[in-house]
């Protein structure tokens, strides 16, 4: 993730970044579903499924489902613990630290999967290894979404489509009707960015659907490489932002 200001979120040079993050989320979500039969990039519906499982006295399956929201929530907590600690507008948040953890976890998933620790890529019944895989993927997705949300002032989310689709629908009429006063005024390009991230999530899922049935756990090398690239970008941006910030402080002192 990179350090930027609220007014810069929807500039063209950053739209590609949001698309990459959304693509990766869709890819991981499809990977989780293909491997375990469960989605990992969002928690919608799992409360209902847990309730139904408990009602049918399927307590083991209900406990498995509980791992998904808990791991996602814990993953979302990590960026806040790292970035929101003694937050000061005059300091550059250590985004690379969170991106490093995401990259490391993806590397662990890739290593354990390709070494056979998780067993077969897709199995008809869940076991402890599947539960751990689900938990790790949900942890990664929670961290990804938490990092993006925190860095973009809550404006960009890349791991699920429910709220995004609602926002697209609410603002879509503005594209076709000009000159009317809206309760939710915003520039048209904002909705264009939403549509781009929506499409990227879908494309990521589509690509994963082709890759994982053929390559199994080796398919995780793709999001790992993307994550390494994002980590490098994050470090470069962090150092540049710190350097610019330092120069700005020195100019202020001189003045």
Coordinates of C-alpha atoms in Angstrom, one line a residue:
X1 CA 0.0 0.0 0.0
X2 CA 1.1 3.6 -0.6
X3 CA 0.8 6.8 1.2
X4 CA -1.6 9.3 -0.5
X5 CA -4.1 11.9 0.4
X6 CA -7.9 11.8 0.2
X7 CA -8.1 14.0 -2.9
X8 CA -5.7 11.7 -4.8
X9 CA -7.7 8.4 -4.4
X10 CA -9.4 8.5 -7.8
X11 CA -6.6 9.8 -9.9
X12 CA -5.8 7.7 -12.9
X13 CA -2.4 6.7 -11.7
X14 CA -3.9 5.0 -8.7
X15 CA -6.8 3.3 -10.3
X16 CA -4.6 0.5 -11.6
X17 CA -3.4 -0.2 -8.0
X18 CA -7.0 -0.6 -6.8
X19 CA -7.7 -2.9 -9.8
X20 CA -4.7 -5.1 -8.9
X21 CA -5.7 -5.4 -5.3
X22 CA -9.3 -6.3 -6.3
X23 CA -8.0 -8.8 -8.9
X24 CA -5.9 -10.5 -6.2
X25 CA -8.8 -10.6 -3.8
X26 CA -11.0 -12.2 -6.4
X27 CA -8.2 -14.7 -7.2
X28 CA -7.8 -15.7 -3.5
X29 CA -11.5 -15.9 -3.0
X30 CA -11.9 -18.3 -5.9
X31 CA -8.9 -20.3 -4.7
X32 CA -10.4 -20.7 -1.2
X33 CA -13.7 -21.9 -2.8
X34 CA -12.0 -24.3 -5.2
X35 CA -9.8 -25.8 -2.4
X36 CA -12.4 -25.9 0.5
X37 CA -15.8 -25.1 -0.9
X38 CA -15.9 -21.9 1.1
X39 CA -15.4 -18.2 0.2
X40 CA -12.6 -16.4 2.1
X41 CA -12.7 -12.7 1.0
X42 CA -16.0 -11.8 2.7
X43 CA -18.1 -12.9 5.7
X44 CA -21.5 -12.3 4.2
X45 CA -23.9 -15.3 4.9
X46 CA -21.6 -17.1 7.4
X47 CA -23.7 -15.9 10.3
X48 CA -26.8 -17.5 8.7
X49 CA -24.9 -20.7 7.9
X50 CA -23.6 -21.0 11.4
X51 CA -27.1 -20.6 12.8
X52 CA -28.5 -23.3 10.4
X53 CA -25.7 -25.6 11.3
X54 CA -26.3 -25.2 15.1
X55 CA -30.0 -25.7 14.6
X56 CA -29.3 -29.0 12.8
X57 CA -26.9 -30.0 15.6
X58 CA -23.9 -30.0 13.2
X59 CA -21.7 -28.3 15.8
X60 CA -18.4 -29.3 14.2
X61 CA -19.4 -27.7 10.9
X62 CA -20.6 -24.6 12.7
X63 CA -17.3 -24.3 14.6
X64 CA -15.5 -24.5 11.2
X65 CA -17.6 -21.7 9.8
X66 CA -16.8 -19.6 12.9
X67 CA -13.2 -19.6 11.9
X68 CA -13.9 -17.6 8.8
X69 CA -15.3 -14.4 10.3
X70 CA -13.0 -14.5 13.3
X71 CA -9.9 -14.9 11.1
X72 CA -11.1 -12.1 8.8
X73 CA -11.8 -9.8 11.7
X74 CA -8.5 -10.5 13.3
X75 CA -6.8 -9.9 9.9
X76 CA -8.6 -6.5 9.7
X77 CA -7.3 -5.6 13.2
X78 CA -3.7 -6.0 12.3
X79 CA -3.4 -2.9 10.1
X80 CA -5.1 -0.9 12.8
X81 CA -2.7 -2.1 15.5
X82 CA 0.3 -1.2 13.3
X83 CA -0.9 1.9 11.5
X84 CA -3.3 3.5 13.9
X85 CA -1.0 3.3 16.9
X86 CA -0.2 6.9 18.2
X87 CA -1.3 8.1 14.7
X88 CA 0.0 11.5 13.8
X89 CA -0.7 13.4 10.5
X90 CA 2.9 14.5 10.5
X91 CA 4.2 10.9 10.4
X92 CA 4.2 8.5 7.5
X93 CA 2.4 5.3 8.5
X94 CA 4.5 2.1 8.1
X95 CA 2.4 0.5 5.3
X96 CA 5.3 -1.8 4.3
X97 CA 5.1 -3.6 7.6
X98 CA 1.5 -4.7 6.9
X99 CA 2.3 -5.5 3.3
X100 CA 5.3 -7.6 4.4
X101 CA 3.0 -9.7 6.7
X102 CA 0.6 -10.3 3.9
X103 CA 3.4 -11.4 1.6
X104 CA 4.9 -13.6 4.2
X105 CA 1.5 -15.3 4.9
X106 CA 1.0 -15.9 1.1
X107 CA 4.5 -17.4 1.0
X108 CA 3.6 -19.7 3.9
X109 CA 0.4 -20.8 2.2
X110 CA 2.4 -21.5 -1.0
X111 CA 5.1 -23.5 0.8
X112 CA 2.8 -25.6 2.9
X113 CA 0.5 -26.3 -0.1
X114 CA 3.2 -27.3 -2.5
X115 CA 5.0 -29.4 0.1
X116 CA 1.9 -31.5 0.6
X117 CA 1.1 -30.4 4.1
X118 CA -2.5 -29.4 3.2
X119 CA -3.0 -32.7 1.4
X120 CA -5.0 -32.7 -1.8
X121 CA -6.0 -29.4 -3.2
X122 CA -9.7 -30.2 -3.2
X123 CA -11.3 -32.7 -0.8
X124 CA -14.9 -33.7 -0.3
X125 CA -14.8 -33.3 3.5
X126 CA -13.0 -30.8 5.7
X127 CA -10.2 -31.7 8.0
X128 CA -7.9 -29.8 10.3
X129 CA -5.6 -28.9 7.4
X130 CA -8.5 -27.4 5.4
X131 CA -9.6 -25.4 8.4
X132 CA -6.1 -24.0 8.8
X133 CA -6.0 -23.1 5.1
X134 CA -9.3 -21.3 5.3
X135 CA -8.1 -19.4 8.4
X136 CA -4.9 -18.3 6.7
X137 CA -6.7 -17.2 3.6
X138 CA -9.3 -15.3 5.6
X139 CA -6.5 -13.7 7.6
X140 CA -4.8 -12.5 4.4
X141 CA -8.0 -11.1 3.0
X142 CA -8.9 -9.4 6.2
X143 CA -5.4 -7.8 6.3
X144 CA -5.7 -6.8 2.6
X145 CA -9.1 -5.2 3.1
X146 CA -8.1 -3.5 6.4
X147 CA -4.9 -2.1 4.9
X148 CA -6.7 -0.7 1.8
X149 CA -9.6 0.7 3.8
X150 CA -7.3 2.4 6.3
X151 CA -5.0 3.8 3.7
X152 CA -7.8 5.2 1.6
X153 CA -9.8 6.8 4.4
X154 CA -12.5 4.1 4.1
X155 CA -13.3 4.9 0.5
X156 CA -11.8 1.8 -1.3
X157 CA -12.5 -1.8 -0.4
X158 CA -11.3 -4.6 -2.6
X159 CA -12.2 -8.0 -1.1
X160 CA -16.0 -8.1 -1.4
X161 CA -18.7 -6.8 -3.8
X162 CA -21.9 -6.2 -1.8
X163 CA -21.4 -2.6 -0.7
X164 CA -19.5 -1.9 -3.9
X165 CA -22.4 -3.1 -6.0
X166 CA -24.8 -1.0 -4.0
X167 CA -22.7 2.1 -4.4
X168 CA -22.4 1.5 -8.2
X169 CA -26.2 1.2 -8.5
X170 CA -26.9 4.3 -6.4
X171 CA -24.6 6.5 -8.5
X172 CA -25.1 4.9 -11.9
X173 CA -28.1 7.0 -12.9
X174 CA -25.8 10.1 -12.7
X175 CA -23.9 8.9 -15.7
X176 CA -27.1 9.2 -17.8
X177 CA -28.8 12.1 -16.1
X178 CA -26.9 15.4 -15.9
X179 CA -27.7 18.6 -14.2
X180 CA -29.8 17.1 -11.3
X181 CA -29.1 17.7 -7.6
X182 CA -28.1 14.5 -5.8
X183 CA -28.2 13.6 -2.1
X184 CA -24.8 11.9 -2.6
X185 CA -22.8 14.3 -4.8
X186 CA -19.5 13.0 -6.2
X187 CA -17.5 13.0 -9.4
X188 CA -18.4 10.5 -12.1
X189 CA -14.9 9.0 -12.1
X190 CA -15.5 7.7 -8.6
X191 CA -18.2 5.3 -9.9
X192 CA -15.9 4.5 -12.8
X193 CA -13.3 3.3 -10.3
X194 CA -15.9 1.2 -8.5
X195 CA -16.9 -0.5 -11.7
X196 CA -13.2 -1.1 -12.6
X197 CA -12.6 -2.8 -9.2
X198 CA -15.8 -4.8 -9.6
X199 CA -14.6 -6.1 -13.0
X200 CA -11.1 -6.8 -11.7
X201 CA -12.4 -8.9 -8.8
X202 CA -14.5 -10.9 -11.3
X203 CA -11.5 -11.3 -13.7
X204 CA -9.3 -12.5 -10.7
X205 CA -11.9 -15.2 -9.9
X206 CA -12.0 -16.2 -13.5
X207 CA -8.3 -16.5 -13.8
X208 CA -8.1 -18.6 -10.6
X209 CA -10.8 -20.9 -11.9
X210 CA -8.6 -21.8 -14.9
X211 CA -5.3 -22.0 -12.9
X212 CA -6.0 -23.9 -9.7
X213 CA -7.7 -27.0 -11.3
X214 CA -4.6 -27.5 -13.4
X215 CA -1.8 -26.4 -11.0
X216 CA -3.3 -26.9 -7.5
X217 CA -1.4 -25.2 -4.8
X218 CA 1.2 -23.9 -7.2
X219 CA -1.4 -21.4 -8.3
X220 CA -0.7 -19.4 -5.1
X221 CA 2.7 -18.4 -6.6
X222 CA 0.8 -15.8 -8.7
X223 CA -0.7 -13.7 -5.8
X224 CA 2.6 -14.2 -3.9
X225 CA 4.5 -12.6 -6.8
X226 CA 1.9 -9.8 -7.0
X227 CA 2.3 -9.3 -3.3
X228 CA 6.1 -9.1 -3.5
X229 CA 5.7 -6.4 -6.2
X230 CA 3.3 -4.5 -4.1
X231 CA 5.7 -4.7 -1.1
X232 CA 8.5 -3.3 -3.3
X233 CA 6.2 -0.4 -4.4
X234 CA 5.2 0.1 -0.8
X235 CA 8.8 0.4 0.4
X236 CA 9.7 2.8 -2.4
X237 CA 6.7 5.0 -1.8
X238 CA 7.3 5.0 2.0
X239 CA 10.9 6.2 1.6
X240 CA 9.9 8.8 -0.9
X241 CA 7.1 10.1 1.3
X242 CA 9.4 10.2 4.3
X243 CA 12.0 12.1 2.3
X244 CA 9.5 14.6 1.1
X245 CA 8.1 15.0 4.5
X246 CA 11.5 15.6 6.0
X247 CA 12.3 18.2 3.4
X248 CA 8.9 19.9 4.1
X249 CA 9.7 20.0 7.8
X250 CA 13.1 21.5 7.2
X251 CA 11.6 24.3 5.0
X252 CA 9.0 25.0 7.7
X253 CA 11.8 25.4 10.3
X254 CA 13.8 27.7 8.1
X255 CA 10.7 29.8 7.4

